[in-house]
Amino acid sequence: MILRVILALLIAVHSSCQEHGAFKVFRVLPTTNQQLLQMIRLFETADTDRADFWHAPSVVNGTVDIMVAPEHTDQFRQYLEKHGYTFQVAIDDLHKLLIEKEGNLSTHSNDDAFFLKRLHDDVGFHSRLRMGEYYSYSVLSTWLERIAENMPDIAKLIKVGTTIEGRDILGLKFGKDTPDKKIVVIDAGIHAREWAAIHTASYFINLIVNGREEDPQIQNYLDNIVLYIIPVLNPDGYEYTRTDKTNPRARMWRKSRSPKACAFDGVRNSCCMGVDLNRNFDFRFSEIGASRYPCSEIYHGPSAFSEPESKAYSQFLTSLKGRLEAYITLHSYSQLWIYSYSHRKFTYAPDIEETRRVAAKAVQELGRMYGTKYRHGTGPEIIYAFSGGSTDWAKETLKIKYSYTIELRPGYEEWNGFVLDKNQLIPTAKETWAGVTVVLDEVTNQWKSSRVRESELSRLRQEKCSDRLPGCAYWLQSSPNICRFSQSTMVRDCAKTCNLCHMIAV
Ligand code: 0X9
Ligand code: ZN
């Protein structure tokens, strides 16, 4: 009898393991050009449900990590062997690893209820969210709403748009807006599984809201720039990754949750949900490093800005055109500070020197905190080429001075990059903030010195402003429009009488 019970238990445990399955992560090393091209082709055509690439294949002898579903691991191994790949199994049981790493993190609805209660606590509003944890989108949204309600002098709630499943894409706008101030936008979570990025953006909000009184640097930003932070650009995808936090299929979801689309791949007609929103921007749409197959995790969607999330976001960024000085998007992982352009090697915007200078400084500053090593460069130079991303679109279309993609910890070679150790979450956010402040300081200081220059110029102009000829008052009386119609002559001869001091060359 006892034996039968044990046996039944063993079968139950075994089948429950089978259910979640032994998802494996293969580390593959393409050693020839042919193998690299084959991997790229697989990356662009593979069904995410079978083989989910954690990195795009980029160079010969560069490793590629691929998560493979339990029912396909044997077949995949045979495929690698048949084509002579060098490979190893980097993670033998991803489900088990997720339980170990994230199993006890607060991602449950009970915790949500606890935090929602706390955010609405009648004793008083608690703006401080405990960091080092992950929160549901509903907790994060309520938190943002409550900050805006309770601190209207420093933060305003903004709604960027609505997702395909009807969620509001929310963010906060910090700093008093005046038309001459420069704007910086920071976002995260365009890729659902990159939780460390969402945590980092939330950390920034927490820091600004709760640290501003002790930190003169933050106060300086609040006084001199307008800063938008949108912590989750793809909330549908994020919520999906939380549905079953130890099931790799859910937790490792990357795309949005748009309805199924189908395409014939030469063998069968495959239909899948979701679009990679960072392939859906109107920058060389679908040209490279993106896929036309809906089951691929880099599916670019039917057309540029076909998705409500990317469309709304592009409209939001466009509405800031002219004042938008920096745009930073947080991703994970690989420890990279990336700038434009991503579609081809050695292709830059005209202000590349300045872009590079600030990136180098940011990476240096970031590393000073814990010694974390970042590399900087354009995508194709340091990782891989792709098109349709938000920063390239913003750089080209909106002519933003500083447009950066940051790939957070851990480094490229880590074996479980999307599942960051819990104790690394806060350090990751802290060091990233140190890097980001380099960009914020540039924007703030440049604006301040341009204001000083402006006021110095206007003082000089007032000093120099006079009439060169004696008849100015008489001319103005007899032809009231003369200042406007003969402006350049009048700036030279009658600047004072015509009120044209601001046009004097100094
Ligand atoms: O591929 C992406 O969309 C981003 N990387 S991620 O691993 N987070 O998915 C951005 C890639 C950065 N830029 C280039 N590779 N050019
Ligand atoms: Zn990403």
XYZ file of C-alpha atoms and ligand atoms in Angstrom:
523
model
C 0.000 0.000 0.000
C 2.729 2.454 1.104
C 4.715 1.546 -1.980
C 1.674 2.225 -4.161
C 1.199 5.665 -2.577
C 4.884 6.522 -3.101
C 4.653 5.332 -6.680
C 1.528 7.412 -7.288
C 3.228 10.415 -5.750
C 6.304 9.926 -7.899
C 4.176 9.719 -11.032
C 2.282 12.854 -9.997
C 5.500 14.776 -9.354
C 6.985 13.513 -12.598
C 3.962 14.457 -14.673
C 3.738 17.889 -13.056
C 7.417 18.379 -14.000
C 6.612 17.182 -17.500
C 3.765 19.609 -17.667
C 6.049 22.583 -17.106
C 8.724 20.431 -18.667
C 12.440 20.597 -18.732
C 12.899 23.672 -20.794
C 16.586 23.845 -21.630
C 18.841 26.649 -22.687
C 21.433 25.648 -25.281
C 24.567 27.695 -25.712
C 25.543 27.366 -29.355
C 28.771 28.540 -30.949
C 28.625 29.100 -34.692
C 32.231 28.616 -35.798
C 31.874 29.173 -39.538
C 30.174 31.783 -41.647
C 27.791 29.156 -42.936
C 26.764 28.170 -39.410
C 26.266 31.811 -38.494
C 24.011 32.391 -41.495
C 22.066 29.233 -40.650
C 21.581 30.455 -37.064
C 20.418 33.881 -38.257
C 17.941 32.189 -40.576
C 16.704 30.034 -37.712
C 16.409 33.101 -35.487
C 14.259 34.851 -38.061
C 12.021 31.882 -38.827
C 11.896 29.835 -35.620
C 8.664 29.514 -33.751
C 9.278 31.075 -30.310
C 7.295 28.257 -28.784
C 10.012 25.822 -29.872
C 13.242 27.796 -29.939
C 13.409 31.148 -28.231
C 16.626 33.063 -28.906
C 17.851 35.022 -25.895
C 20.318 36.822 -28.113
C 20.533 37.363 -31.808
C 23.378 35.497 -33.513
C 25.878 38.167 -34.504
C 29.421 36.967 -35.163
C 31.334 33.794 -35.920
C 32.611 32.399 -32.603
C 30.074 34.452 -30.623
C 27.800 32.389 -28.397
C 24.029 32.274 -28.862
C 21.679 31.182 -26.064
C 18.494 29.462 -27.180
C 15.679 28.321 -24.912
C 14.111 25.133 -26.260
C 10.748 23.696 -25.239
C 10.775 20.200 -23.652
C 9.116 18.461 -26.562
C 11.774 19.776 -28.965
C 15.032 19.413 -27.051
C 15.953 16.008 -28.548
C 15.200 17.168 -32.041
C 17.151 20.377 -31.489
C 20.156 18.536 -30.119
C 20.103 16.227 -33.158
C 19.908 19.227 -35.452
C 22.959 20.820 -33.809
C 24.905 17.577 -33.951
C 23.974 16.945 -37.568
C 25.276 20.374 -38.591
C 28.452 20.040 -36.563
C 27.814 22.833 -34.058
C 29.845 23.290 -30.918
C 27.305 23.583 -28.131
C 26.546 22.914 -24.492
C 23.439 22.834 -22.358
C 23.726 26.031 -20.351
C 20.559 25.515 -18.305
C 19.348 21.981 -17.893
C 15.990 22.789 -16.325
C 14.850 26.364 -16.644
C 11.638 25.743 -14.747
C 13.651 24.582 -11.744
C 15.945 27.561 -12.027
C 12.971 29.945 -12.132
C 11.606 28.400 -8.948
C 14.978 28.831 -7.248
C 15.528 32.385 -8.438
C 12.106 33.933 -8.622
C 9.848 31.452 -6.894
C 9.649 33.467 -3.715
C 9.495 36.916 -5.282
C 6.363 38.942 -4.714
C 4.516 38.537 -7.936
C 1.313 37.085 -6.510
C -2.034 38.737 -6.433
C -2.024 38.477 -2.598
C 0.974 40.774 -2.550
C -0.845 43.025 -4.996
C -3.760 43.278 -2.625
C -1.363 44.108 0.182
C 0.354 46.850 -1.779
C -2.843 48.285 -3.193
C -4.151 48.516 0.362
C -0.958 50.204 1.437
C -1.117 52.683 -1.433
C -4.629 53.619 -0.360
C -3.825 53.532 3.343
C -6.059 55.969 5.161
C -3.264 56.849 7.586
C -1.568 58.600 4.720
C -0.163 57.995 1.303
C 3.104 56.020 1.163
C 4.977 57.083 -1.917
C 7.812 54.686 -1.219
C 7.558 51.380 -3.021
C 9.791 48.683 -1.577
C 12.518 48.134 -4.126
C 14.133 44.829 -5.026
C 10.706 43.346 -5.816
C 8.567 43.044 -8.913
C 5.055 44.442 -8.954
C 2.007 43.869 -11.067
C 1.092 46.525 -13.588
C -1.947 47.370 -11.534
C 0.191 48.089 -8.447
C 2.623 50.143 -10.506
C -0.204 52.109 -12.140
C -1.907 52.810 -8.818
C 1.433 53.918 -7.394
C 1.957 56.367 -10.281
C -1.586 57.695 -9.933
C -1.194 58.212 -6.200
C 2.148 60.006 -6.605
C 0.569 62.394 -9.104
C -2.454 62.989 -6.861
C -0.390 63.609 -3.749
C 2.557 65.499 -5.194
C 1.116 67.695 -7.934
C 3.959 70.174 -7.554
C 6.553 67.704 -8.786
C 4.765 65.008 -10.786
C 1.928 64.723 -13.284
C 0.374 61.511 -14.511
C 0.567 61.053 -18.262
C -1.213 58.570 -20.431
C 0.757 57.685 -23.519
C -1.926 55.486 -25.049
C -3.898 52.282 -24.685
C -2.674 48.755 -25.350
C -4.368 46.165 -27.516
C -5.855 44.579 -24.363
C -7.102 47.942 -23.145
C -4.509 48.854 -20.510
C -3.427 52.450 -20.122
C 0.263 53.037 -20.801
C 1.088 55.358 -17.940
C 4.051 57.421 -16.924
C 5.035 60.392 -14.813
C 6.144 63.815 -15.903
C 8.563 65.451 -13.475
C 9.483 69.115 -13.223
C 7.643 72.333 -13.867
C 6.987 72.705 -17.560
C 7.936 75.944 -19.261
C 8.194 76.164 -23.042
C 11.921 76.842 -23.069
C 12.919 73.842 -20.944
C 14.503 70.769 -22.489
C 12.846 67.359 -22.173
C 14.252 63.924 -21.384
C 12.225 60.720 -21.806
C 13.112 57.396 -20.188
C 11.160 54.208 -20.786
C 11.402 50.508 -20.021
C 9.545 47.285 -20.581
C 8.984 47.424 -24.333
C 10.131 43.799 -24.042
C 7.927 41.955 -21.587
C 10.463 39.590 -20.023
C 13.039 42.267 -19.232
C 11.898 42.721 -15.661
C 15.164 44.239 -14.447
C 14.584 47.160 -16.826
C 11.079 47.767 -15.449
C 12.464 47.576 -11.931
C 15.180 50.087 -12.822
C 12.705 52.627 -14.239
C 10.530 52.193 -11.128
C 13.617 52.710 -8.988
C 14.267 56.029 -10.773
C 10.725 57.163 -9.971
C 11.090 56.071 -6.355
C 14.389 57.910 -6.070
C 13.073 61.161 -7.519
C 9.914 61.137 -5.445
C 11.480 60.124 -2.136
C 15.046 61.321 -2.455
C 14.607 64.788 -3.874
C 14.762 66.611 -0.577
C 18.180 65.237 0.377
C 19.609 65.090 -3.111
C 20.466 68.486 -4.642
C 21.193 66.836 -7.969
C 17.595 65.611 -8.237
C 16.311 69.001 -7.154
C 18.452 70.519 -9.883
C 16.779 68.276 -12.487
C 13.329 69.095 -11.189
C 14.131 72.805 -11.484
C 15.798 72.810 -14.858
C 14.444 70.046 -17.076
C 11.244 68.146 -17.758
C 11.689 64.408 -17.258
C 9.194 61.769 -18.345
C 9.472 58.191 -17.082
C 7.285 55.461 -18.553
C 8.200 52.273 -16.658
C 6.229 49.728 -18.703
C 5.692 50.361 -22.409
C 4.280 46.912 -23.042
C 2.035 46.223 -20.039
C 0.051 43.465 -21.784
C 3.241 41.524 -22.403
C 4.485 42.216 -18.881
C 1.270 40.964 -17.307
C 1.474 37.881 -19.478
C 4.978 37.109 -18.184
C 3.542 37.223 -14.675
C 0.689 34.801 -15.310
C 2.858 31.834 -14.363
C 6.153 33.108 -13.148
C 7.969 29.789 -13.137
C 6.663 28.608 -16.491
C 9.353 29.539 -19.042
C 6.819 29.889 -21.841
C 5.071 32.698 -19.978
C 8.004 34.228 -18.097
C 10.163 34.463 -21.237
C 7.537 36.156 -23.409
C 8.994 39.172 -25.240
C 6.378 40.637 -27.563
C 3.086 42.479 -27.197
C -0.167 40.508 -27.014
C -1.758 41.498 -30.294
C -4.136 38.910 -31.792
C -2.929 35.968 -33.821
C -1.552 36.546 -37.279
C -0.624 33.762 -39.695
C 2.045 33.181 -42.312
C 3.077 30.253 -44.479
C 6.724 29.392 -43.858
C 7.153 26.996 -46.762
C 6.099 23.976 -44.732
C 3.029 25.015 -42.820
C 0.800 27.928 -42.004
C 1.764 29.116 -38.513
C -0.321 31.487 -36.461
C 0.883 33.300 -33.325
C 0.129 36.224 -31.082
C 2.246 39.293 -30.448
C 4.511 41.748 -32.210
C 8.044 42.735 -31.228
C 7.303 46.405 -30.580
C 10.980 47.235 -30.942
C 10.774 46.158 -34.589
C 7.559 48.051 -35.310
C 8.913 51.615 -35.482
C 9.157 53.363 -38.802
C 12.906 53.228 -39.193
C 13.946 51.028 -42.138
C 11.003 48.838 -41.216
C 11.530 45.097 -41.825
C 14.945 45.585 -43.446
C 17.194 43.621 -41.120
C 17.175 41.631 -37.881
C 13.390 41.411 -37.921
C 11.012 38.731 -39.059
C 7.868 38.603 -41.162
C 6.733 35.408 -39.422
C 4.248 36.050 -36.608
C 5.607 33.115 -34.586
C 9.070 34.620 -34.465
C 9.948 36.586 -31.380
C 11.269 39.364 -33.610
C 8.080 39.573 -35.672
C 7.870 43.157 -36.919
C 4.110 43.253 -37.408
C 2.187 43.855 -40.647
C 3.427 47.436 -41.146
C 5.315 50.191 -39.353
C 3.329 51.487 -36.382
C 0.642 48.849 -36.929
C 0.513 48.364 -33.141
C -1.383 50.705 -30.816
C 1.502 50.780 -28.310
C 4.248 51.823 -30.736
C 1.942 54.133 -32.660
C 0.812 55.968 -29.531
C 4.357 56.188 -28.247
C 5.655 57.619 -31.515
C 2.885 60.224 -31.411
C 3.733 61.058 -27.828
C 7.447 61.503 -28.633
C 6.603 63.510 -31.756
C 4.501 65.886 -29.666
C 7.707 66.778 -27.766
C 9.709 67.460 -30.946
C 12.061 70.405 -30.770
C 12.418 70.225 -27.004
C 13.193 66.534 -26.666
C 16.923 66.480 -26.005
C 17.441 62.931 -24.734
C 15.618 59.630 -25.112
C 16.741 56.564 -23.180
C 15.164 53.134 -23.417
C 16.021 50.450 -20.855
C 16.410 46.810 -21.894
C 18.162 43.764 -20.554
C 20.676 42.232 -20.856
C 24.363 42.460 -21.963
C 25.750 45.603 -20.281
C 25.796 47.798 -23.348
C 25.235 51.493 -24.000
C 24.053 51.611 -27.597
C 23.575 54.503 -30.005
C 22.406 54.957 -33.583
C 22.288 53.593 -36.120
C 21.472 49.911 -35.735
C 20.808 48.771 -39.279
C 24.337 48.919 -40.709
C 27.895 49.100 -39.420
C 29.609 52.486 -39.389
C 26.404 54.380 -40.078
C 26.008 57.395 -37.827
C 24.089 60.615 -37.401
C 26.137 63.790 -37.998
C 26.570 64.455 -34.254
C 28.153 61.067 -33.553
C 31.178 62.551 -31.785
C 29.001 64.168 -29.137
C 26.810 61.051 -28.847
C 29.912 58.944 -28.314
C 31.522 61.340 -25.858
C 28.500 61.314 -23.557
C 28.054 57.536 -23.858
C 31.705 56.988 -22.904
C 31.336 59.282 -19.915
C 28.096 57.582 -18.829
C 29.623 54.115 -19.034
C 32.598 55.293 -17.005
C 30.397 56.859 -14.354
C 28.203 53.755 -14.185
C 31.258 51.556 -13.677
C 32.619 53.669 -10.862
C 29.906 52.484 -8.491
C 30.436 48.702 -8.471
C 33.000 48.161 -11.212
C 30.404 46.885 -13.696
C 31.891 46.897 -17.187
C 29.801 48.276 -20.001
C 30.724 48.610 -23.644
C 29.401 51.385 -25.832
C 28.954 51.656 -29.577
C 26.378 51.220 -32.298
C 24.411 47.961 -32.307
C 26.046 46.343 -35.331
C 29.509 47.243 -34.052
C 29.102 45.719 -30.625
C 26.222 43.244 -30.791
C 24.019 42.871 -33.902
C 22.177 44.808 -36.576
C 18.450 45.318 -36.641
C 15.916 47.873 -37.822
C 12.548 49.149 -36.639
C 13.698 50.110 -33.130
C 12.525 53.083 -31.105
C 15.864 54.862 -30.562
C 16.863 54.849 -34.226
C 13.447 56.117 -35.238
C 13.646 58.851 -32.589
C 17.175 59.828 -33.605
C 16.346 60.112 -37.279
C 12.859 61.528 -37.165
C 12.966 63.760 -34.118
C 16.667 64.670 -34.378
C 17.210 63.921 -30.710
C 20.682 64.750 -29.532
C 21.105 61.828 -27.124
C 19.198 58.692 -28.088
C 20.376 55.592 -26.252
C 19.400 51.958 -25.734
C 20.827 50.588 -22.486
C 21.133 46.849 -22.017
C 21.381 46.330 -18.266
C 23.016 43.581 -16.202
C 24.041 40.866 -16.428
C 26.778 40.596 -19.065
C 26.242 38.910 -22.393
C 27.957 35.711 -21.317
C 25.783 35.104 -18.232
C 23.708 31.957 -18.386
C 20.371 33.203 -17.183
C 20.310 36.851 -18.142
C 16.591 37.556 -17.840
C 16.439 36.105 -14.349
C 18.627 38.463 -12.452
C 19.565 37.505 -8.899
C 17.248 39.364 -6.592
C 20.155 40.944 -4.744
C 21.378 42.458 -8.005
C 18.192 44.363 -8.708
C 18.925 47.439 -6.607
C 22.633 47.684 -7.512
C 21.653 47.390 -11.183
C 19.206 50.261 -10.818
C 21.645 52.367 -8.798
C 24.534 52.089 -11.211
C 22.230 52.713 -14.171
C 21.016 55.888 -12.515
C 24.655 56.964 -12.138
C 25.093 56.514 -15.892
C 21.813 58.222 -16.732
C 22.713 61.265 -14.601
C 25.585 61.936 -17.010
C 23.014 62.474 -19.759
C 20.709 64.448 -17.456
C 23.638 66.648 -16.366
C 24.602 67.335 -19.980
C 21.082 68.412 -20.851
C 20.697 70.481 -17.669
C 24.087 72.178 -17.938
C 23.770 72.918 -21.613
C 20.385 74.503 -20.999
C 21.701 76.512 -18.069
C 24.728 77.774 -19.973
C 22.592 78.647 -22.978
C 20.411 80.704 -20.619
C 23.478 82.453 -19.204
C 24.694 83.106 -22.758
C 21.270 84.419 -23.728
C 21.066 86.842 -20.833
C 24.642 87.992 -21.380
C 23.865 88.637 -25.050
C 20.730 90.532 -24.238
C 22.631 92.674 -21.735
C 25.266 93.453 -24.376
C 22.577 94.252 -26.930
C 20.837 96.652 -24.567
C 24.170 98.305 -23.892
C 24.952 98.745 -27.562
C 21.455 99.679 -28.587
C 21.153 103.175 -29.979
C 20.024 105.158 -33.035
C 22.778 105.793 -35.552
C 20.866 108.599 -37.276
C 18.982 111.523 -35.735
C 15.805 111.312 -37.862
C 14.478 107.978 -36.517
C 11.555 109.349 -34.495
C 10.435 111.532 -37.396
C 10.563 108.640 -39.887
C 8.588 106.409 -37.642
C 5.948 109.074 -37.176
C 5.532 109.651 -40.890
C 5.648 105.934 -41.862
C 4.486 103.820 -38.897
C 5.394 100.522 -40.678
C 8.918 101.487 -41.586
C 10.519 99.449 -38.778
C 8.906 96.276 -40.064
C 9.171 96.895 -43.802
C 12.808 98.018 -43.802
C 13.860 95.912 -40.897
C 17.528 95.299 -41.677
C 18.190 98.978 -42.435
C 16.324 100.058 -39.324
C 18.234 97.572 -37.092
C 21.381 99.273 -38.311
C 20.172 102.903 -38.146
C 17.258 103.158 -35.697
C 17.436 100.096 -33.447
C 16.390 101.929 -30.310
C 13.409 103.826 -31.724
C 12.203 100.737 -33.577
C 12.583 98.447 -30.505
C 14.884 96.171 -32.448
C 17.644 95.908 -29.844
C 17.248 92.111 -29.678
C 18.330 91.903 -33.336
C 21.616 93.710 -32.980
C 24.693 91.644 -33.768
C 27.058 91.513 -30.807
O 16.948 43.547 -30.018
C 16.451 44.468 -29.371
O 15.360 44.960 -29.646
C 17.185 45.029 -28.160
N 17.942 44.005 -27.518
S 17.176 42.944 -26.543
O 18.101 41.884 -26.197
N 16.770 43.685 -25.217
O 15.998 42.492 -27.193
C 17.997 46.233 -28.559
C 19.222 45.904 -29.334
C 20.161 47.042 -29.334
N 20.555 47.517 -30.569
C 21.164 46.812 -31.561
N 21.462 45.585 -31.431
N 21.396 47.413 -32.673
Zn 14.868 44.290 -25.005
